[in-house]
Coordinates of C-alpha atoms in Angstrom, one line a residue:
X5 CA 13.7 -29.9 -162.3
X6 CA 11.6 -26.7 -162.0
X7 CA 8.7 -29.3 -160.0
X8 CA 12.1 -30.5 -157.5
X9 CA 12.6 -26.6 -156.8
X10 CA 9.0 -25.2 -156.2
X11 CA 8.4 -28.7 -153.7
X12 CA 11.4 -27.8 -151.9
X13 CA 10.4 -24.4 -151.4
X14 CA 7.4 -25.7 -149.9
X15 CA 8.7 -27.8 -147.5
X16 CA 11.2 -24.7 -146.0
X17 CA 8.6 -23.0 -146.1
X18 CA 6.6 -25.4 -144.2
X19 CA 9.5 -25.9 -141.7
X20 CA 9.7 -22.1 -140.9
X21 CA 5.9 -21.9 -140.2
X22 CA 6.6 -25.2 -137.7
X23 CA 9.5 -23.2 -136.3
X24 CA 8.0 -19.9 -135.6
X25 CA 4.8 -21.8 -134.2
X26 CA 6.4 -23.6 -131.6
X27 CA 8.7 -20.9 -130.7
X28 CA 6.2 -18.5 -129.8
X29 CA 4.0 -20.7 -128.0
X30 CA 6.7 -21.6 -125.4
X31 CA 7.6 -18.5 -125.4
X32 CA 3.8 -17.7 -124.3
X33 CA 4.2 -20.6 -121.7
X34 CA 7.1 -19.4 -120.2
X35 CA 5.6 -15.7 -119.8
X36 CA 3.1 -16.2 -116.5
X37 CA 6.4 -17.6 -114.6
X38 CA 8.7 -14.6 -115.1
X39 CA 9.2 -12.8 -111.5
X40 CA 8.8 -9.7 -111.2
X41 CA 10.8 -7.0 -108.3
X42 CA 8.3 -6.6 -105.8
X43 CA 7.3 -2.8 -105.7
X44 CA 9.0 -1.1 -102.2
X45 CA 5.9 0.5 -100.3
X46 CA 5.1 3.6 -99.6
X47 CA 4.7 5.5 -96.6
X48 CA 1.2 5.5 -96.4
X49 CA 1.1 1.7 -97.6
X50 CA 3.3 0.9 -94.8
X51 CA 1.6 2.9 -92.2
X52 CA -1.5 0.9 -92.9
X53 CA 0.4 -2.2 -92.7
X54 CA 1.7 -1.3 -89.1
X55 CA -1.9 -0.8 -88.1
X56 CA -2.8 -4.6 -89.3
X57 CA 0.3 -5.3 -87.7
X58 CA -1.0 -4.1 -84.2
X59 CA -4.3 -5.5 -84.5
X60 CA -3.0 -9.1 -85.7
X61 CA 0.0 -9.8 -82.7
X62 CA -1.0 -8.2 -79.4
X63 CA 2.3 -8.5 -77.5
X64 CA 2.8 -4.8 -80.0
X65 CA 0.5 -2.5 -77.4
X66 CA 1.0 -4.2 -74.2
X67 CA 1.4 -1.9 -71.7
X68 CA 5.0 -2.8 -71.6
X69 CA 5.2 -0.2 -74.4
X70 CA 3.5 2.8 -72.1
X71 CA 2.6 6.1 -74.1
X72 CA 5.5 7.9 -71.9
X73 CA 7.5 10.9 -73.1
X74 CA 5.6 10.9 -76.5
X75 CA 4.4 14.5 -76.4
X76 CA 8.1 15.5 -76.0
X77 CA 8.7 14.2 -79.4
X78 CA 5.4 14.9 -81.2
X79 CA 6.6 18.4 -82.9
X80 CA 3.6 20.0 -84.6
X81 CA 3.8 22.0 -88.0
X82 CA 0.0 24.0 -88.2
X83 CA 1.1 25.9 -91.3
X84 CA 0.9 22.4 -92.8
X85 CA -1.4 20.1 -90.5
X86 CA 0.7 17.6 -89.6
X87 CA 3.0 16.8 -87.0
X88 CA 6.0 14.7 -86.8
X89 CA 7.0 12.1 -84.2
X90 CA 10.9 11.8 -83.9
X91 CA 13.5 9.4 -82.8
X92 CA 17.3 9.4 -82.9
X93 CA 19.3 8.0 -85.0
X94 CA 16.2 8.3 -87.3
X95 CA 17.2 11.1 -89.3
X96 CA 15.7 13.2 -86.6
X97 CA 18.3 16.2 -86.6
X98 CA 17.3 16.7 -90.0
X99 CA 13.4 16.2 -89.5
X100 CA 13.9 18.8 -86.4
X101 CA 15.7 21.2 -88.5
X102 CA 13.1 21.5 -91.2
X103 CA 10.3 21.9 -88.8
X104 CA 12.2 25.0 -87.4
X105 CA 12.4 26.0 -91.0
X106 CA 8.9 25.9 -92.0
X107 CA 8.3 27.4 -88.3
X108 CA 10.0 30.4 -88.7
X109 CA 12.3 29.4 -86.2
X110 CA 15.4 29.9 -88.2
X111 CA 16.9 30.9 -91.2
X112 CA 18.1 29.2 -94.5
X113 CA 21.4 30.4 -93.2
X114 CA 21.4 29.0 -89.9
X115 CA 20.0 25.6 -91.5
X116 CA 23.0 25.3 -93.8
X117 CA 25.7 25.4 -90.8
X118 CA 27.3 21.8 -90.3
X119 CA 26.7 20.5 -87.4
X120 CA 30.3 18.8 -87.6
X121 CA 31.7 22.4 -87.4
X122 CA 30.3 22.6 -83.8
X123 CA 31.4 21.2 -80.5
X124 CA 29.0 19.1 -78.2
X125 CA 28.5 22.4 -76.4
X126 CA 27.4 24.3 -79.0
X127 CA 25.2 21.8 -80.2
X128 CA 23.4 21.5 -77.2
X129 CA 22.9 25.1 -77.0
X130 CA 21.7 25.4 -80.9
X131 CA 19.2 24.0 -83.0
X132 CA 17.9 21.1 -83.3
X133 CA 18.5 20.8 -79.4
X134 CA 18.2 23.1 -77.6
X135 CA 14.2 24.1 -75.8
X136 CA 14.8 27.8 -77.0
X137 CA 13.6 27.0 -80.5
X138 CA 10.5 24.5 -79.3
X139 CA 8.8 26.6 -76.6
X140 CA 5.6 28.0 -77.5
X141 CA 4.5 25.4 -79.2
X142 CA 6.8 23.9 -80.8
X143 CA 6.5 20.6 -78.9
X144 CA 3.4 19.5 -77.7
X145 CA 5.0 18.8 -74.2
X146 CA 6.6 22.6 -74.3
X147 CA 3.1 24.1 -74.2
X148 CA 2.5 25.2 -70.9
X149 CA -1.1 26.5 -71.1
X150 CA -2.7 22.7 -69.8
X151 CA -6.0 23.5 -71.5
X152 CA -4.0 24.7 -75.1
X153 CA -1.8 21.6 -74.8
X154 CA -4.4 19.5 -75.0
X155 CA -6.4 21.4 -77.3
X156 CA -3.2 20.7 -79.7
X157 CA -2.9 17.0 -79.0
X158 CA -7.0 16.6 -80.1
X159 CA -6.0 18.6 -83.4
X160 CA -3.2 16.4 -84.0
X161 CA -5.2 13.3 -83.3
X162 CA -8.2 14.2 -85.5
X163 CA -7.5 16.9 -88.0
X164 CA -3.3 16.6 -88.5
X165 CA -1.5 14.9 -90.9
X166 CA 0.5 12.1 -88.6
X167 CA 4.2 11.0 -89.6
X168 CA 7.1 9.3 -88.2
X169 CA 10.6 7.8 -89.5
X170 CA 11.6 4.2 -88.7
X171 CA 14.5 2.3 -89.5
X172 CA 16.1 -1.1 -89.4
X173 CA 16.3 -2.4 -86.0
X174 CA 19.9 -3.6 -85.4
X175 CA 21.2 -0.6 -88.1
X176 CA 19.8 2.1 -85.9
X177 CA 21.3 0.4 -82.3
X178 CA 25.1 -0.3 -84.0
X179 CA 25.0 3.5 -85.2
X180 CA 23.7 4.1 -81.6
X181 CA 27.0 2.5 -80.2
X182 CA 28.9 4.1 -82.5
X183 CA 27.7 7.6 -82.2
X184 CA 28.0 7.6 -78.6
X185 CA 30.4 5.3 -77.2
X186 CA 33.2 5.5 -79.9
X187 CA 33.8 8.8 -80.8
X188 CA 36.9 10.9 -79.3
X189 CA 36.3 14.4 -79.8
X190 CA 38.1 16.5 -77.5
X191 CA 35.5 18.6 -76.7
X192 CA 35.4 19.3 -72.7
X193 CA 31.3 18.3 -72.3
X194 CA 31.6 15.0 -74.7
X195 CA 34.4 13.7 -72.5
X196 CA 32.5 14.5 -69.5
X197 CA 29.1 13.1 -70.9
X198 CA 31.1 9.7 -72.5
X199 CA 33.0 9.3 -69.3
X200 CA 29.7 9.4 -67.2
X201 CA 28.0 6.8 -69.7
X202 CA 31.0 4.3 -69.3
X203 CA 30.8 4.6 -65.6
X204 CA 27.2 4.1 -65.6
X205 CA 27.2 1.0 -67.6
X206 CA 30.2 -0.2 -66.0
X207 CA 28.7 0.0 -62.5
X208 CA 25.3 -1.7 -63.8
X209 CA 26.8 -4.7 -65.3
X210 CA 28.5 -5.2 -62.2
X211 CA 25.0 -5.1 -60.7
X212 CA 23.5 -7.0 -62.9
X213 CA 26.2 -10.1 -61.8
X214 CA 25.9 -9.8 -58.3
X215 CA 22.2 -9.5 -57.9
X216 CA 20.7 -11.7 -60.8
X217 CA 17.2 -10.3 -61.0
X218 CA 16.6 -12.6 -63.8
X219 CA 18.0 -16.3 -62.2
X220 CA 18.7 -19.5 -64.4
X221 CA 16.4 -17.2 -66.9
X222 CA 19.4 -16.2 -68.3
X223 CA 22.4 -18.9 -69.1
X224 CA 24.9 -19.1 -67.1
X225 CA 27.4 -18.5 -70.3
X226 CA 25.4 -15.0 -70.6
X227 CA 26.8 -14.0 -67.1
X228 CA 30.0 -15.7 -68.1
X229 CA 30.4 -13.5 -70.7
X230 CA 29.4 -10.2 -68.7
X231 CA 32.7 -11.3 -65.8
X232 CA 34.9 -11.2 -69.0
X233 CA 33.9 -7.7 -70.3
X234 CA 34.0 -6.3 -66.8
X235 CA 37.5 -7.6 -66.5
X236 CA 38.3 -6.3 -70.2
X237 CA 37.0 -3.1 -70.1
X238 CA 36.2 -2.0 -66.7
X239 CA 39.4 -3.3 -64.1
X240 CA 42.2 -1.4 -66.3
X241 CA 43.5 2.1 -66.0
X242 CA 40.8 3.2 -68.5
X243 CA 37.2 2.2 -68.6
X244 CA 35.4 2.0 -71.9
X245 CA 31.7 0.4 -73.6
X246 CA 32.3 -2.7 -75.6
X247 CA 29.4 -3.3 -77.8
X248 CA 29.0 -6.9 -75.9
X249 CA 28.8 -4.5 -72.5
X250 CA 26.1 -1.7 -74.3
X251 CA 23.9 -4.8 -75.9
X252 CA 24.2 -6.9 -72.7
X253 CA 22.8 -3.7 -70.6
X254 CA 19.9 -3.1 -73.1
X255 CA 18.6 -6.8 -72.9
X256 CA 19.8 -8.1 -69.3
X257 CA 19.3 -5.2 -67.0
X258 CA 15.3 -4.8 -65.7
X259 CA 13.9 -2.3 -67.7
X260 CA 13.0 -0.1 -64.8
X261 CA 16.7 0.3 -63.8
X262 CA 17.9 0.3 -67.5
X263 CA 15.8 3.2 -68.1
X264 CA 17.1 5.0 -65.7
X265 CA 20.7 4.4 -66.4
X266 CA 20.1 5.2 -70.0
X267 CA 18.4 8.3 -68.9
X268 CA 21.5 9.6 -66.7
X269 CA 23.6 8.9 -70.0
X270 CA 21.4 11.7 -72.0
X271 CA 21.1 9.0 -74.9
X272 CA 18.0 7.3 -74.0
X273 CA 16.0 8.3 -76.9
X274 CA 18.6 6.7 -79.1
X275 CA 18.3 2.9 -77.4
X276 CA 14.7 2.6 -76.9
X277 CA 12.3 0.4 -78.8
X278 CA 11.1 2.6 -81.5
X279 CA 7.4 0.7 -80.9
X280 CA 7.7 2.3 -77.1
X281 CA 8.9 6.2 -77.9
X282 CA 6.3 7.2 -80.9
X283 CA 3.8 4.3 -79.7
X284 CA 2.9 3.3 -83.2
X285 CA -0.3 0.9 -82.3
X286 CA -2.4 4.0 -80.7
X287 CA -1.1 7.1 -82.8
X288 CA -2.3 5.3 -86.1
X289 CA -0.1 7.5 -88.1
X290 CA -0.5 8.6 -91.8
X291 CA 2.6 8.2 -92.6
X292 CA 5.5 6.1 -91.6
X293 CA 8.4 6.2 -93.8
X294 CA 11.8 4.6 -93.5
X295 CA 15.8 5.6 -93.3
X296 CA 16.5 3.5 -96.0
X297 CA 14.0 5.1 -98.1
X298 CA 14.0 8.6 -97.0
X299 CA 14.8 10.5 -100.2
X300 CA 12.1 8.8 -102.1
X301 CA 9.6 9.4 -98.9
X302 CA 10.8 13.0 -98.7
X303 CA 9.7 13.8 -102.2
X304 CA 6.5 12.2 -101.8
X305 CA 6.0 14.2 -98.4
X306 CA 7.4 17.5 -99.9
X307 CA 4.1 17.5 -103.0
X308 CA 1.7 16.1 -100.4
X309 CA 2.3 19.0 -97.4
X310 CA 3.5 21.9 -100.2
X311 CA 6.9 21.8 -98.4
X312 CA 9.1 24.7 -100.0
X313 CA 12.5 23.8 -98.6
X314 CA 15.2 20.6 -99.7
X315 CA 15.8 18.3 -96.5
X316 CA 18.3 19.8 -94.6
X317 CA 21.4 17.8 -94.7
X318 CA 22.9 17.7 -91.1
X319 CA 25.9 15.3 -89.8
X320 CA 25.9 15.4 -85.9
X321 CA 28.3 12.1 -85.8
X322 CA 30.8 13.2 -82.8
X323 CA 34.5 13.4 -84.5
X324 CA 36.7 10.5 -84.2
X325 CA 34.1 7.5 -84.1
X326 CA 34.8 4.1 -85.5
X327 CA 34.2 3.1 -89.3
X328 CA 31.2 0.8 -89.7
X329 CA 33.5 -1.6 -91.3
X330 CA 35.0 -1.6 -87.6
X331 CA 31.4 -1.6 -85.8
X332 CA 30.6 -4.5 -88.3
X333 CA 33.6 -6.4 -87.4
X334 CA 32.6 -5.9 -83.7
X335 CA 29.5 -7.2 -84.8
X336 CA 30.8 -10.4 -86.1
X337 CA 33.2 -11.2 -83.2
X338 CA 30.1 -11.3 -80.2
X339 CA 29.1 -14.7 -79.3
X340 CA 26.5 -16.1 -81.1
X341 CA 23.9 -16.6 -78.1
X342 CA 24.4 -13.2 -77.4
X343 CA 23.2 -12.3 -81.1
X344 CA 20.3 -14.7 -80.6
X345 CA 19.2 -12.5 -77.8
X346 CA 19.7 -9.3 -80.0
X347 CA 17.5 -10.6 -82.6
X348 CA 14.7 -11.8 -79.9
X349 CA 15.0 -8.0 -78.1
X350 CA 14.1 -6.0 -81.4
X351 CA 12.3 -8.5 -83.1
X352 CA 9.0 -6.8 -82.2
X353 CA 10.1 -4.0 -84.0
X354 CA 11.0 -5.8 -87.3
X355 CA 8.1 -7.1 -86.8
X356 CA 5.9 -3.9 -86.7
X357 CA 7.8 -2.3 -89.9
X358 CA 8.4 -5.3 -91.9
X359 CA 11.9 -5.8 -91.5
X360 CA 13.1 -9.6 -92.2
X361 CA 15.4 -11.9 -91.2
X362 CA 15.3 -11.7 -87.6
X363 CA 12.4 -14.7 -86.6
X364 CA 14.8 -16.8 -88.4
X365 CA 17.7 -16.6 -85.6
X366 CA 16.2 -16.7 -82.6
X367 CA 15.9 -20.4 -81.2
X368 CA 12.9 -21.5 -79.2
X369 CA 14.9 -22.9 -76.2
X370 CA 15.4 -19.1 -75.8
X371 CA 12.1 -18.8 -74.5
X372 CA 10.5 -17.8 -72.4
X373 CA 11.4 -14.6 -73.2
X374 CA 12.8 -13.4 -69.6
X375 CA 12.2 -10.0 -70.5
X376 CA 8.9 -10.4 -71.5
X377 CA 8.4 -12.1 -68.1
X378 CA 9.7 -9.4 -66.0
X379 CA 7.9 -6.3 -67.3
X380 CA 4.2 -7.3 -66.7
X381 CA 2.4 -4.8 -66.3
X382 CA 2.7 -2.3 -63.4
X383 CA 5.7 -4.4 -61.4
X384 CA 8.5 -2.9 -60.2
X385 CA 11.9 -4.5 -59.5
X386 CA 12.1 -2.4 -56.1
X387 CA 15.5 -3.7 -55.4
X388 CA 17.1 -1.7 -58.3
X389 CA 15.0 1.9 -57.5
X390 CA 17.7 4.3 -57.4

């Protein structure tokens, strides 16, 4: 009996070892496949990236992306050595408002004033817009002494700390739309500048249909679609901007018209490429860190350059714009060829700052790119000069 109970002892005890052994090694096995989150990159790590970026595809410093207007947006900070290269809807108001903080420009006090409290009038006549607070100095373009401006553009390209702010392509154009073509403050100079942007893009679309600078380049469902948003939103009693009408004018109308028009609407800065206004491929910035990620790059940038201040918070959304639930919707109703086209314009964009997802809607019988085709270098549609 007592032999019975020690041999069975043995063999559970046997078992257990068998057990365990196998256990752990497919537990070992299984170890090498376990995925990992891949780490979000930093600033610097992504700046780097932007420069392989350049040198890999070509088409991202073409001359279609001239170095034009740059100096207006490069805002230099000395007491830190670096300078910052701003964009709208890039968090710029914020950027701008911290500069003039670490400037001496303005107070804490002023800093902490909402934006949202103001009318479009006293915006534009207050920080972060208007040239009072970036004379002397403040921008590089502001300097008026030619010898001392580009004194300060050699500094900044040798000895200064470069950074800029991008964001998702499509995000930052929808919140474009929705800033400036939705909102319905009652504010005499917002009526007057939003009135002026509808008739502007109104007038070009119509244009654009009679004159077809770009031929059977663009399909014939494309201009289709333009007759229907003329008669939609243009032949009433009340013009407004559809956001088929604002995306068909940013891809469809020849860049050296569109510019112009988007120039006359005092929103330019807020439509363009992001590639074309800081002119990522030749600046080589230090830095370049994201919307999505800004609190995380703000930190990093705050230890780096010995910032003292937070990050100003500023809201300069005009009153009475649409939800983003409603943009999205608007989103979702435009025709899908018409998002093909969307994807194909900021594509080189996503491209350049690693954004996904947009390759994989745009379909080759798209191409050739008719806008790629029409702004070779140094041509000029003549018959839209205005």
């Amino acid at each position: 009996m007592r032999g019975r109970c020690v041999r069975l002892l043995l063999l559970l005890s046997l078992l257990s070892f068998i057990l365990f052994y196998f256990t752990t090694r497919q537990s070992s096995e299984c170890q090498p496949t376990v995925k990992v989150a891949p780490r979000a990159l930093t600033g610097e790590e992504r700046a780097v990236l932007v420069r392989e970026r350049c040198e890999q595809y070509p088409r991202l410093q073409t001359c279609t992306y001239p170095t034009r207007g740059i100096l207006k947006r490069l805002l230099p900070v000395p007491e830190k050595r670096a300078a910052l290269c701003v964009m709208g809807k890039t968090g710029s108001s914020n950027w701008k408002t911290l500069i003039l903080l670490l400037r001496g420009r303005i107070t804490e006090e002023e800093a902490e004033v909402p934006q949202s409290c103001m009318d479009e009038r006293e915006m534009n006549m207050t920080y972060p817009h208007s040239k009072e607070y970036w004379v002397d100095g403040g921008s590089v373009q502001l300097v008026n002494d030619t010898l001392e401006k580009r004194t300060l553009s050699e500094h900044i390209m040798k000895d200064y700390y470069r950074i800029t702010f991008v964001r998702d392509p499509l995000s930052r154009l929808l919140s474009a739309y929705r800033d400036k073509f939705t909102g319905t403050s009652r504010d005499r100079m917002f009526r007057v500048y939003r009135n002026r942007r509808t008739t502007l893009i109104c007038d070009s679309l119509q244009i654009l249909i009679i004159e077809r600078p770009d031929g059977d380049l663009i399909p014939q469902k494309i201009y289709s679609s333009m007759e229907e948003e003329l008669n939609r939103n243009c032949r009433g009693e009340e013009q407004t901007v559809s956001l088929a009408m604002f995306f068909l004018i940013l891809i469809f109308m020849p860049q050296d018209y569109r510019d112009k028009i988007l120039l006359d609407t005092l929103v330019n800065t807020h439509f363009n490429h992001m590639l074309s206004m800081c002119d990522h491929c030749r600046m080589k910035y230090d830095f370049i860190g994201t919307v999505e990620t800004m609190k995380e790059d703000f930190v990093y940038l705050k230890e780096k350059l010995g910032i003292e201040y937070d990050m100003p918070q500023i809201h300069s959304t005009q009153p009475g714009v649409k939800s983003k639930q409603e943009i999205q919707e608007m989103w979702n109703d435009l025709p899908y060829t018409l998002k093909q086209y969307i994807y194909m314009y900021l594509r080189d964009d996503a491209l350049a700052f690693g954004y996904q997802g947009y390759e994989s809607h745009i379909d080759d019988s798209l191409a050739p790119n008719h806008f790629e085709m029409r702004t070779k270098c140094k041509t000029k549609l003549d018959r839209f000069s205005v």
